[in-house]
Amino acid sequence: MDEASTDASIVMREVTKRHGDTLAVDRLSLTIRKGEFFAILGPSGSGKTTTLRLLAGFEQPDAGEIIIEGQPMQGVPPNRRPVNLVFQNYALFPHMTVAQNVAFGLEMKGLQAAEIGPRVAEALEMVRLAGKQDRLPSQLSGGEQQRVALARALVNHPAVLLLDEPLGALDKQLRLEMEVELKALQERVGITFVCVTHDQEEALTMSDRLAVMHHGRLLQVGTPEEIYTAPASAFVASFIGVSNSLPGRVQAIEGQRATVAVEGIGLVHAPACTGLRAGTPVLVTIRPERLHLSRDPATDGYQNQIAVRVAKAIYSGNEMHYLVTLPNNLTWKARVPNADGTAKRFHAGESAYLKWRTTEAVLLPE
Amino acid sequence: MSTIQLGGAPADAPPKPTFPWLIVPPAATLILLFGVPLALVFAVSFASRGTYGGIEWAFTLGNYTSIADPLYLRIFWRSLWLAVLTTVICLLMGFPLAYVIARAPTRWQGILLFLVIIPFWTNFLVRTYAWMFILRSEGLLSTVLSALGLTHEPLPLLFTDAAVLIGLVYGYLPFMVLPLYAALERLDPSLIEAAWDLYARPFQVFTRVVLPLSKPGVIAGCVLVFIPSLGAYVTPDLLGGARSMMIGNLIQHQYLVVRDWPFGSALSFVLMAGVLAAVLYYLRAGGARSL
């Protein structure tokens, strides 16, 4: 891990934090590289916010070590850390104007007014808020308040910008715009961003790498593509949006392909992963959008096929969402594009064939 | 008129129900029980004292001009600085207390606030008598201090300005704590963290964020402590005696002992004008907008 420290922005080693009886963060080790957009993804109570507060310095770890930009952070209070936090509710000072909010950090650092003015103007320009410097936060929209919070942090040129659910308070349309904008901003300023979120889409869209947390532990770290295509555990898979799984046992492994016996269904195939032997209990998982639904029993290129009954058909604009019941009474979701017109749609109660290609499935150790 | 209202009212903003007649009982009470006696006192302040202590309706400004006597001015001056000192001490003691209560776990906040208002359960007069026992020369405080070897002779605290000050601070501290608590309880803790994160040292967090945002509570608490302190009567009477008289005692003296009602009335009105002027000045200087 130490060889990485030259380009490491944040190094956490075996960090543990207790809140009463619960382990909020459990032996967390993580290296975040300089200049990367790093997302920490997890459900509420997973310890992701505590991790962020440990980095900001509002809480001190019970055990372990945090190093930011080569400096050990043991006992260093928030006002002496090279990091700034964008709060979930923005925490803008309501009694100060936009410009006074943005200038606050520079003032506290003891910079001269002649230097503060241009830097505040530059920061407001960067978040497209020039001209609003004399407004009070209460006179701004939610999106504008968010951009003030960003400017207030970035104006200090911190080594690391911490973001706590930065888009959580925005409506969906604005959130999608801000995802793109945040990513572009991060690339422009080149500062390490560490963003905590419970929204998997947000994390996948914005981050260079992300970590998935659950019950205070780090489950998987990787690029969005790695996490999306090769989730390492059942929890990561379900949290990242894979809702379909089949429990079974490995029957045979031939090269890249494993054959899995599933009770009540028969044999299905999936790409083999490491550590598999015949008899290993596994989960075969597959994403709803990778499934194909057909009235024709012909395999036509799909290596896996199960006869199912459509339990529910939901029209959702460009897609149909189907809930289908498998022979072993499990319910799966399938998302099928609507481009083919109404003739090919299925209705509740119909029988159909669920098909998928072996390469689309992911095997997870159970 | 009604058609215009119907056509012009936006569909998503139904008119709020108003009950203007609800203010009739309190307004009538105030006019009858406050306005009328006040007008009487105002009228009497321009009358003259009768030979045997009655009121003679002969117009004079003499009651007001005789207040300029150095004897009375000294009492006004003592009242003013005792009230200011009481307010400042209550603020310095009440702010940390209110802050601790506002930051305590929710179930503790109720208990702590309850403790703050417990003194109200006992009559103010009785509590002030209790302070006489504590402060007198052979009293509790003096005994404890000499037992600890801190003093070697009886402490003559009772019937001094210090005793009055102690009594006033004791009596009015809750009036400072409650509005301060209300203001601090509303303060978003993440604002404090934000200031801390933006390089502010703890003292700067206090002066730049906590204090400005609790200003409405500071103003309300100071007004609530200053006004009754300036006109205090029971506390200086029992703990200050004749040596530490305040305006309230002077007015009582004029009405009941000297039986000069016109002069007592004039004193009352000067006190009221003084309070009004002080509070208006304070509100303007302190930014009444934030109330």
XYZ file of C-alpha atoms in Angstrom:
657
model
C 0.000 0.000 0.000
C 2.875 2.359 0.768
C 4.212 2.310 -2.778
C 0.930 3.950 -3.756
C 1.379 6.792 -1.281
C 3.139 9.077 -3.763
C -0.025 9.433 -5.785
C -2.366 8.735 -2.849
C -4.549 11.584 -1.676
C -6.157 9.680 1.184
C -4.957 6.521 2.886
C -7.160 4.845 5.508
C -5.690 1.887 7.386
C -7.844 -0.407 9.525
C -10.032 2.537 10.571
C -12.677 1.623 13.150
C -15.326 3.870 14.665
C -17.914 2.845 17.225
C -21.167 4.688 17.971
C -22.299 3.226 21.271
C -22.724 -0.486 20.694
C -22.705 -0.382 16.898
C -19.638 -0.510 14.728
C -20.243 2.418 12.393
C -16.979 1.783 10.531
C -15.297 -1.598 10.798
C -11.585 -1.954 9.973
C -11.824 0.093 6.809
C -8.741 0.218 4.612
C -8.874 2.327 1.488
C -6.575 4.340 -0.745
C -7.999 7.218 -2.772
C -5.763 8.566 -5.535
C -4.964 12.188 -6.225
C -7.386 13.846 -8.621
C -9.904 11.036 -8.829
C -13.645 11.265 -8.367
C -14.254 8.625 -5.733
C -17.763 7.639 -4.659
C -18.709 5.780 -1.495
C -21.973 3.971 -2.135
C -24.142 2.345 0.487
C -27.589 2.257 2.064
C -28.353 4.446 5.086
C -26.591 3.113 8.168
C -23.794 1.580 6.111
C -21.171 3.851 7.690
C -20.512 5.949 4.590
C -21.420 9.239 6.262
C -19.325 8.375 9.323
C -16.407 7.677 6.972
C -16.838 11.141 5.475
C -17.031 12.753 8.921
C -13.839 10.915 9.928
C -12.117 12.384 6.871
C -13.465 15.881 7.632
C -12.285 15.582 11.243
C -15.654 15.946 12.988
C -15.082 12.507 14.456
C -11.883 10.750 15.479
C -11.347 7.041 14.745
C -11.271 4.640 17.704
C -8.557 2.656 15.965
C -6.605 2.842 12.736
C -4.973 5.630 10.851
C -6.021 8.297 8.354
C -3.397 10.002 6.185
C -4.373 12.916 3.939
C -1.791 14.277 1.480
C 0.961 12.466 3.372
C 0.021 13.999 6.729
C -1.292 11.800 9.581
C -4.623 13.233 10.720
C -4.553 11.863 14.264
C -5.890 14.645 16.542
C -6.002 17.262 13.780
C -9.240 19.332 14.100
C -11.379 20.125 11.009
C -10.145 23.719 10.768
C -6.574 22.505 10.235
C -7.284 19.816 7.608
C -6.677 20.350 3.900
C -10.227 19.209 3.122
C -13.564 20.968 2.731
C -17.008 19.463 3.014
C -20.132 20.181 0.981
C -22.928 19.437 3.453
C -26.013 17.454 2.575
C -28.304 20.398 3.404
C -25.572 22.800 2.148
C -25.322 24.471 5.628
C -25.035 27.937 4.081
C -24.801 30.709 6.677
C -28.279 32.260 6.500
C -27.152 35.647 7.843
C -24.474 36.133 5.184
C -24.774 36.980 1.510
C -23.584 34.579 -1.169
C -20.268 36.464 -1.430
C -19.790 36.513 2.368
C -20.486 32.780 2.507
C -17.901 32.079 -0.175
C -15.360 34.455 1.401
C -15.705 32.884 4.880
C -12.981 30.255 4.561
C -10.455 32.682 3.048
C -11.193 35.213 5.779
C -10.679 32.619 8.492
C -7.370 31.685 6.882
C -6.381 35.337 7.324
C -6.101 36.349 3.679
C -6.127 40.051 2.761
C -9.356 41.563 1.420
C -7.558 42.470 -1.813
C -6.888 38.795 -2.419
C -10.255 37.509 -1.215
C -12.361 39.627 -3.601
C -10.970 38.259 -6.882
C -10.946 34.681 -5.625
C -14.593 34.872 -4.540
C -15.540 36.369 -7.910
C -13.617 33.603 -9.690
C -15.306 30.871 -7.631
C -18.776 32.318 -8.278
C -17.936 32.553 -11.982
C -16.918 28.896 -11.947
C -20.301 27.763 -10.579
C -22.167 30.246 -12.846
C -23.424 32.412 -10.008
C -21.790 35.716 -10.981
C -24.294 38.499 -10.331
C -25.941 36.728 -7.398
C -23.206 37.599 -4.898
C -25.397 39.978 -2.870
C -28.344 37.618 -2.438
C -29.055 35.816 0.802
C -29.143 31.987 0.652
C -32.894 32.069 1.348
C -33.389 34.018 -1.900
C -31.816 31.255 -4.007
C -33.264 28.090 -5.520
C -32.113 24.680 -4.300
C -29.783 24.244 -7.275
C -28.252 27.675 -6.738
C -27.737 27.006 -3.024
C -25.931 23.816 -3.951
C -23.615 25.732 -6.277
C -22.893 28.307 -3.522
C -21.954 25.416 -1.225
C -19.594 24.109 -3.923
C -18.041 27.540 -4.469
C -17.651 28.078 -0.719
C -15.616 24.874 -0.487
C -13.667 25.064 -3.765
C -12.570 28.689 -3.292
C -10.176 27.439 -0.604
C -8.387 25.155 -3.101
C -8.595 22.168 -0.732
C -6.585 19.022 -1.499
C -9.769 16.992 -1.145
C -13.391 17.990 -1.575
C -15.823 15.884 0.447
C -19.450 15.751 -0.696
C -22.243 14.367 1.478
C -25.198 13.247 -0.686
C -24.620 16.340 -2.840
C -27.618 15.834 -5.110
C -30.018 14.313 -2.604
C -32.109 17.449 -2.094
C -32.567 18.248 -5.787
C -35.423 17.140 -8.005
C -34.740 14.470 -10.601
C -34.254 16.700 -13.643
C -31.809 18.977 -11.839
C -30.014 15.980 -10.362
C -29.229 14.568 -13.787
C -27.864 17.953 -14.927
C -25.786 18.368 -11.774
C -24.295 14.867 -12.123
C -22.783 15.920 -15.431
C -21.841 19.354 -14.142
C -20.153 18.032 -10.984
C -18.089 15.579 -12.989
C -17.046 18.303 -15.459
C -16.180 20.622 -12.560
C -14.048 17.970 -10.912
C -12.143 17.351 -14.147
C -11.578 21.081 -14.569
C -10.253 21.790 -11.049
C -8.384 18.466 -10.751
C -9.093 18.179 -7.016
C -9.778 14.793 -5.394
C -13.539 14.467 -4.879
C -14.913 12.002 -2.339
C -18.666 11.748 -2.713
C -20.974 9.814 -0.423
C -24.273 8.662 -1.919
C -26.962 6.010 -1.610
C -27.905 6.408 -5.271
C -26.153 3.777 -7.383
C -26.887 5.607 -10.635
C -25.304 8.781 -9.274
C -22.227 6.872 -8.135
C -21.839 5.017 -11.427
C -22.312 8.151 -13.550
C -19.934 10.477 -11.727
C -17.145 8.454 -10.231
C -13.815 7.235 -11.577
C -13.853 4.572 -8.884
C -16.314 3.679 -6.197
C -16.532 1.698 -2.995
C -19.629 -0.160 -1.835
C -20.181 -0.155 1.945
C -22.533 -2.183 4.106
C -22.692 -2.521 7.905
C -19.537 -0.457 8.292
C -17.467 -2.675 6.017
C -16.037 -2.148 2.590
C -17.487 -4.791 0.271
C -15.927 -3.908 -3.054
C -13.800 -1.183 -4.632
C -13.497 -0.720 -8.362
C -14.385 1.257 -11.446
C -18.104 1.667 -12.192
C -17.742 -0.899 -14.969
C -16.037 -3.451 -12.739
C -18.660 -3.050 -10.035
C -21.507 -3.111 -12.532
C -20.399 -6.087 -14.572
C -18.658 -8.102 -11.861
C -20.215 -7.517 -8.453
C -18.235 -9.446 -5.862
C -21.100 -10.366 -3.572
C -24.849 -10.820 -3.514
C -25.284 -7.539 -1.602
C -23.267 -5.521 -4.105
C -25.171 -7.146 -6.939
C -28.572 -6.328 -5.467
C -27.524 -2.807 -4.460
C -26.189 -2.062 -7.909
C -29.484 -3.079 -9.458
C -29.269 -6.810 -10.148
C -32.458 -8.103 -8.671
C -32.660 -11.542 -10.278
C -30.856 -14.500 -8.788
C -31.091 -18.266 -8.667
C -29.496 -20.339 -5.908
C -27.791 -23.512 -7.160
C -24.751 -25.766 -7.047
C -21.915 -25.956 -9.516
C -22.171 -29.181 -11.474
C -19.330 -28.812 -13.947
C -16.750 -26.323 -15.132
C -15.574 -26.352 -18.742
C -13.015 -23.628 -19.407
C -14.741 -20.264 -19.039
C -18.171 -21.776 -18.552
C -19.776 -23.177 -15.420
C -22.870 -25.327 -15.424
C -25.082 -24.853 -12.401
C -27.850 -27.164 -11.250
C -30.867 -25.256 -9.937
C -33.532 -27.138 -8.069
C -36.888 -27.065 -9.812
C -35.454 -25.555 -12.982
C -32.601 -27.669 -14.257
C -29.255 -26.620 -15.665
C -28.211 -23.034 -16.376
C -24.859 -21.716 -17.606
C -22.789 -18.753 -16.481
C -19.199 -17.513 -16.876
C -16.970 -19.221 -14.319
C -15.332 -17.193 -11.601
C -12.255 -18.084 -9.558
C -12.452 -20.475 -6.646
C -15.232 -22.605 -8.080
C -15.362 -26.363 -7.723
C -18.080 -28.865 -8.443
C -20.549 -28.742 -5.580
C -19.869 -25.096 -4.613
C -23.134 -23.327 -3.718
C -23.526 -20.233 -5.895
C -25.991 -17.570 -6.978
C -26.614 -17.133 -10.685
C -27.533 -13.487 -11.175
C -28.674 -11.530 -14.183
C -29.844 -7.963 -14.785
C -33.482 -7.352 -15.702
C -32.521 -5.509 -18.907
C -30.435 -8.464 -20.160
C -33.369 -10.842 -20.219
C -35.308 -11.669 -23.329
C -38.958 -12.702 -23.314
C -40.437 -14.706 -26.173
C -43.446 -16.818 -27.145
C -41.208 -18.992 -29.328
C -39.456 -21.918 -27.600
C -36.657 -21.902 -30.210
C -33.342 -21.079 -28.518
C -32.250 -18.686 -31.345
C -28.773 -17.999 -29.926
C -29.713 -17.775 -26.246
C -28.011 -20.575 -24.318
C -30.392 -20.417 -21.358
C -34.132 -20.738 -21.421
C -36.832 -21.128 -18.743
C -40.576 -21.449 -19.224
C -42.275 -18.797 -17.075
C -45.659 -17.233 -16.435
C -46.097 -13.433 -16.667
C -47.406 -12.277 -13.271
C -47.554 -8.581 -14.004
C -46.966 -6.303 -16.993
C -46.257 -2.630 -16.328
C -46.065 -0.049 -19.099
C -43.204 2.351 -18.398
C -42.776 4.538 -21.480
C -39.890 3.222 -23.525
C -39.875 -0.105 -21.687
C -42.222 -2.800 -20.444
C -41.508 -4.019 -16.916
C -42.540 -7.627 -16.394
C -42.702 -9.647 -13.210
C -42.408 -13.292 -14.188
C -42.854 -16.405 -12.059
C -40.268 -19.154 -12.489
C -41.107 -22.877 -12.171
C -39.532 -22.875 -8.689
C -41.899 -20.014 -7.703
C -39.160 -17.319 -7.614
C -40.194 -13.981 -9.128
C -37.837 -12.229 -11.529
C -37.954 -8.840 -13.158
C -37.474 -8.349 -16.891
C -37.218 -5.017 -18.694
C -37.974 -5.193 -22.410
C -37.749 -2.235 -24.859
C -41.095 -1.121 -26.246
C -39.789 -0.363 -29.738
C -41.400 -3.425 -31.315
C -44.958 -2.179 -30.921
C -47.935 -3.501 -29.038
C -48.262 -6.828 -30.877
C -45.267 -8.336 -29.104
C -46.280 -7.253 -25.576
C -47.159 -9.825 -22.985
C -50.104 -9.674 -20.632
C -50.509 -10.928 -17.074
C -51.292 -14.647 -17.020
C -49.574 -15.461 -20.325
C -46.952 -18.162 -20.620
C -43.609 -17.167 -22.091
C -39.976 -18.257 -22.478
C -37.348 -16.323 -20.574
C -33.987 -16.416 -22.390
C -30.485 -15.058 -21.847
C -26.988 -15.481 -23.120
C -24.527 -17.219 -20.815
C -22.089 -14.263 -20.934
C -24.750 -11.916 -19.487
C -25.009 -13.862 -16.218
C -22.737 -13.384 -13.191
C -21.905 -16.123 -10.713
C -21.612 -15.094 -7.069
C -20.374 -17.242 -4.218
C -23.231 -17.768 -1.807
C -66.409 43.502 -3.618
C -67.111 39.846 -3.005
C -67.242 39.099 -6.738
C -63.852 40.736 -7.240
C -62.415 38.592 -4.457
C -63.908 35.441 -5.897
C -62.588 36.152 -9.386
C -59.206 37.403 -8.294
C -58.233 34.900 -5.627
C -55.718 32.355 -6.938
C -57.138 28.862 -6.829
C -54.207 27.462 -4.870
C -54.333 30.091 -2.108
C -57.613 29.795 -0.234
C -58.262 32.823 2.016
C -57.007 32.245 5.529
C -59.800 32.241 8.086
C -59.533 35.305 10.321
C -61.415 35.954 13.528
C -60.956 39.685 14.195
C -63.479 39.648 17.038
C -61.122 37.378 19.009
C -59.026 40.412 19.988
C -62.007 42.122 21.650
C -61.703 40.502 25.135
C -57.932 41.076 25.534
C -58.198 44.572 24.044
C -61.018 45.468 26.421
C -59.067 44.044 29.354
C -55.967 46.021 28.439
C -57.888 49.275 27.983
C -59.836 48.905 31.228
C -57.141 47.470 33.477
C -54.037 49.071 31.999
C -54.914 52.081 29.839
C -57.346 53.775 32.241
C -55.163 53.552 35.386
C -52.144 54.641 33.366
C -54.030 57.722 32.119
C -55.016 58.475 35.718
C -51.422 58.240 36.911
C -50.359 60.469 34.017
C -52.973 63.079 35.029
C -51.977 62.895 38.701
C -48.316 63.481 37.797
C -49.279 67.058 36.827
C -51.313 67.663 39.997
C -50.065 68.941 43.350
C -49.811 67.291 46.746
C -52.518 68.376 49.189
C -51.636 69.465 52.664
C -52.646 66.131 54.196
C -51.378 63.947 51.378
C -54.355 64.158 49.036
C -54.377 65.338 45.417
C -55.031 68.917 44.491
C -55.939 69.397 40.838
C -53.728 72.402 40.249
C -51.625 71.946 37.124
C -47.861 71.989 37.724
C -44.646 70.720 36.134
C -42.964 70.890 39.530
C -43.125 67.126 40.075
C -40.956 66.592 37.021
C -38.484 69.396 37.696
C -37.853 68.229 41.264
C -36.646 64.862 39.951
C -33.494 66.702 38.881
C -32.506 66.793 42.557
C -29.101 65.011 42.923
C -30.598 62.766 45.599
C -33.113 61.317 43.150
C -30.718 61.313 40.206
C -28.351 59.148 42.249
C -31.154 56.627 42.791
C -31.963 56.658 39.064
C -28.289 56.186 38.255
C -27.910 53.299 40.732
C -31.039 51.615 39.312
C -29.727 51.980 35.789
C -26.321 50.462 36.401
C -27.705 47.702 38.622
C -30.165 46.813 35.821
C -27.431 46.926 33.165
C -25.084 44.846 35.330
C -27.878 42.335 36.061
C -28.594 42.032 32.334
C -24.925 41.543 31.431
C -24.339 38.948 34.183
C -27.547 37.086 33.237
C -26.416 37.064 29.593
C -22.910 35.792 30.470
C -24.313 33.090 32.751
C -27.408 32.285 30.709
C -25.757 31.852 27.309
C -23.566 28.837 28.172
C -26.455 27.318 30.126
C -28.910 27.769 27.248
C -26.308 26.424 24.807
C -25.719 23.294 26.864
C -29.479 22.687 27.189
C -30.072 23.250 23.469
C -27.293 20.785 22.553
C -28.315 18.127 25.092
C -30.116 14.959 23.942
C -33.810 15.729 23.378
C -35.061 13.868 26.441
C -32.606 15.777 28.633
C -33.675 19.159 27.262
C -37.111 18.873 28.863
C -35.654 17.923 32.239
C -33.072 20.726 32.190
C -35.648 23.364 31.154
C -37.903 22.070 33.907
C -35.070 22.645 36.416
C -34.632 26.196 35.113
C -38.264 27.088 35.815
C -38.604 25.198 39.108
C -37.932 28.387 41.172
C -41.199 29.820 39.779
C -43.056 27.258 41.843
C -42.262 29.178 45.013
C -43.399 32.704 45.734
C -40.788 35.286 44.762
C -41.100 36.985 48.154
C -40.394 33.748 49.997
C -37.360 33.053 47.839
C -36.041 36.544 48.492
C -36.451 36.010 52.236
C -34.425 32.850 51.820
C -31.669 34.945 50.284
C -31.738 37.174 53.374
C -30.888 34.091 55.438
C -28.077 33.204 53.078
C -26.576 36.697 52.873
C -26.874 38.107 56.396
C -23.769 38.545 58.557
C -24.179 35.275 60.485
C -25.936 33.662 57.538
C -25.277 30.554 55.491
C -22.760 32.066 53.072
C -20.768 33.768 55.805
C -20.736 30.607 57.958
C -19.644 28.361 55.109
C -16.897 30.737 53.986
C -15.448 31.082 57.497
C -15.707 27.319 58.087
C -13.610 26.892 54.948
C -11.164 29.393 56.377
C -11.720 31.845 53.516
C -12.948 34.656 55.767
C -12.252 35.346 59.413
C -14.974 37.817 60.265
C -18.703 37.956 59.428
C -19.320 39.069 55.856
C -21.578 42.147 55.765
C -23.251 41.278 52.447
C -26.903 41.932 53.240
C -28.145 45.481 52.606
C -25.487 46.246 49.992
C -25.637 46.788 46.224
C -23.966 43.393 45.846
C -26.855 41.705 47.657
C -29.345 43.474 45.379
C -27.353 42.385 42.345
C -27.270 38.759 43.520
C -31.012 38.837 44.130
C -31.792 40.391 40.739
C -29.578 37.940 38.832
C -31.132 35.067 40.743
C -34.659 36.268 40.064
C -34.357 37.084 36.366
C -31.879 34.468 35.058
C -34.693 32.193 33.764
C -36.060 35.086 31.665
C -32.685 35.180 29.922
C -32.260 31.425 29.555
C -35.649 30.653 27.986
C -35.487 32.955 24.914
C -31.793 32.094 24.434
C -32.655 28.407 24.500
C -35.439 28.957 21.956
C -32.968 30.682 19.593
C -30.108 28.208 20.090
C -32.345 25.173 19.782
C -33.258 26.301 16.250
C -29.603 26.744 15.287
C -28.670 24.048 12.755
C -25.622 22.178 14.175
C -24.277 21.662 10.666
C -23.721 25.454 10.445
C -21.292 25.155 13.353
C -19.558 22.251 11.636
C -19.472 24.189 8.367
C -17.708 27.109 10.030
C -15.292 24.722 11.716
C -14.631 23.003 8.391
C -13.951 26.426 6.834
C -10.957 26.989 9.140
C -12.773 28.931 11.901
C -11.320 28.404 15.353
C -13.861 27.677 18.131
C -13.949 31.329 19.243
C -14.526 32.460 15.652
C -17.284 29.874 15.236
C -18.954 31.514 18.216
C -18.558 35.143 17.169
C -19.219 34.666 13.447
C -21.980 32.058 13.419
C -23.474 31.145 16.818
C -23.819 34.677 18.199
C -25.256 36.383 15.074
C -27.755 33.582 14.576
C -28.930 33.678 18.189
C -29.292 37.477 18.185
C -33.105 37.408 18.409
C -32.804 35.362 21.604
C -30.115 37.674 23.014
C -32.275 40.742 22.315
C -35.424 39.183 23.765
C -33.592 37.896 26.860
C -31.898 41.253 27.528
C -35.184 43.165 27.202
C -36.974 40.676 29.455
C -34.278 40.995 32.149
C -33.499 44.716 31.844
C -37.069 46.064 32.135
C -38.091 44.309 35.365
C -34.617 44.841 36.856
C -34.832 48.596 36.343
C -38.202 48.774 38.073
C -37.406 46.124 40.703
C -39.008 46.705 44.061
C -39.112 43.593 46.263
C -35.447 42.603 45.807
C -33.866 45.988 46.663
C -36.417 46.460 49.454
C -35.501 43.214 51.224
C -31.852 42.737 50.249
C -30.764 46.384 49.778
C -32.599 48.019 52.644
C -32.507 51.796 52.931
C -28.899 52.050 51.787
C -29.423 50.526 48.360
C -32.659 52.060 47.150
C -33.842 51.718 43.550
C -36.488 53.676 41.624
C -39.166 51.153 42.528
C -38.531 51.735 46.242
C -38.490 55.494 45.742
C -41.900 55.378 44.026
C -43.315 53.123 46.751
C -41.879 55.514 49.361
C -43.559 58.520 47.729
C -46.943 56.822 47.460
C -47.162 55.077 50.832
C -44.789 56.857 53.231
C -44.508 60.467 52.090
C -48.010 60.290 50.567
C -46.941 62.486 47.666
C -48.890 60.758 44.911
C -48.220 63.403 42.241
C -44.433 63.090 42.676
C -44.668 59.293 42.748
C -46.636 59.420 39.502
C -44.071 61.685 37.883
C -41.288 59.267 38.931
C -43.263 56.383 37.411
C -43.610 58.174 34.114
C -39.950 59.137 33.950
C -39.059 55.486 34.648
C -41.429 54.322 31.920
C -40.070 56.858 29.420
C -36.549 55.793 30.318
C -37.318 52.109 29.773
C -39.065 52.851 26.483
C -36.161 54.979 25.251
C -33.574 52.398 26.300
C -35.437 49.494 24.684
C -36.145 51.394 21.458
C -32.505 52.440 21.200
C -31.387 48.884 21.904
C -33.749 47.370 19.358
C -32.658 49.847 16.694
C -28.951 49.347 17.421
C -29.343 45.574 17.680
C -31.324 45.208 14.478
C -34.979 44.717 15.381
C -35.539 43.148 11.963
C -34.160 39.878 13.236
C -36.801 39.715 15.983
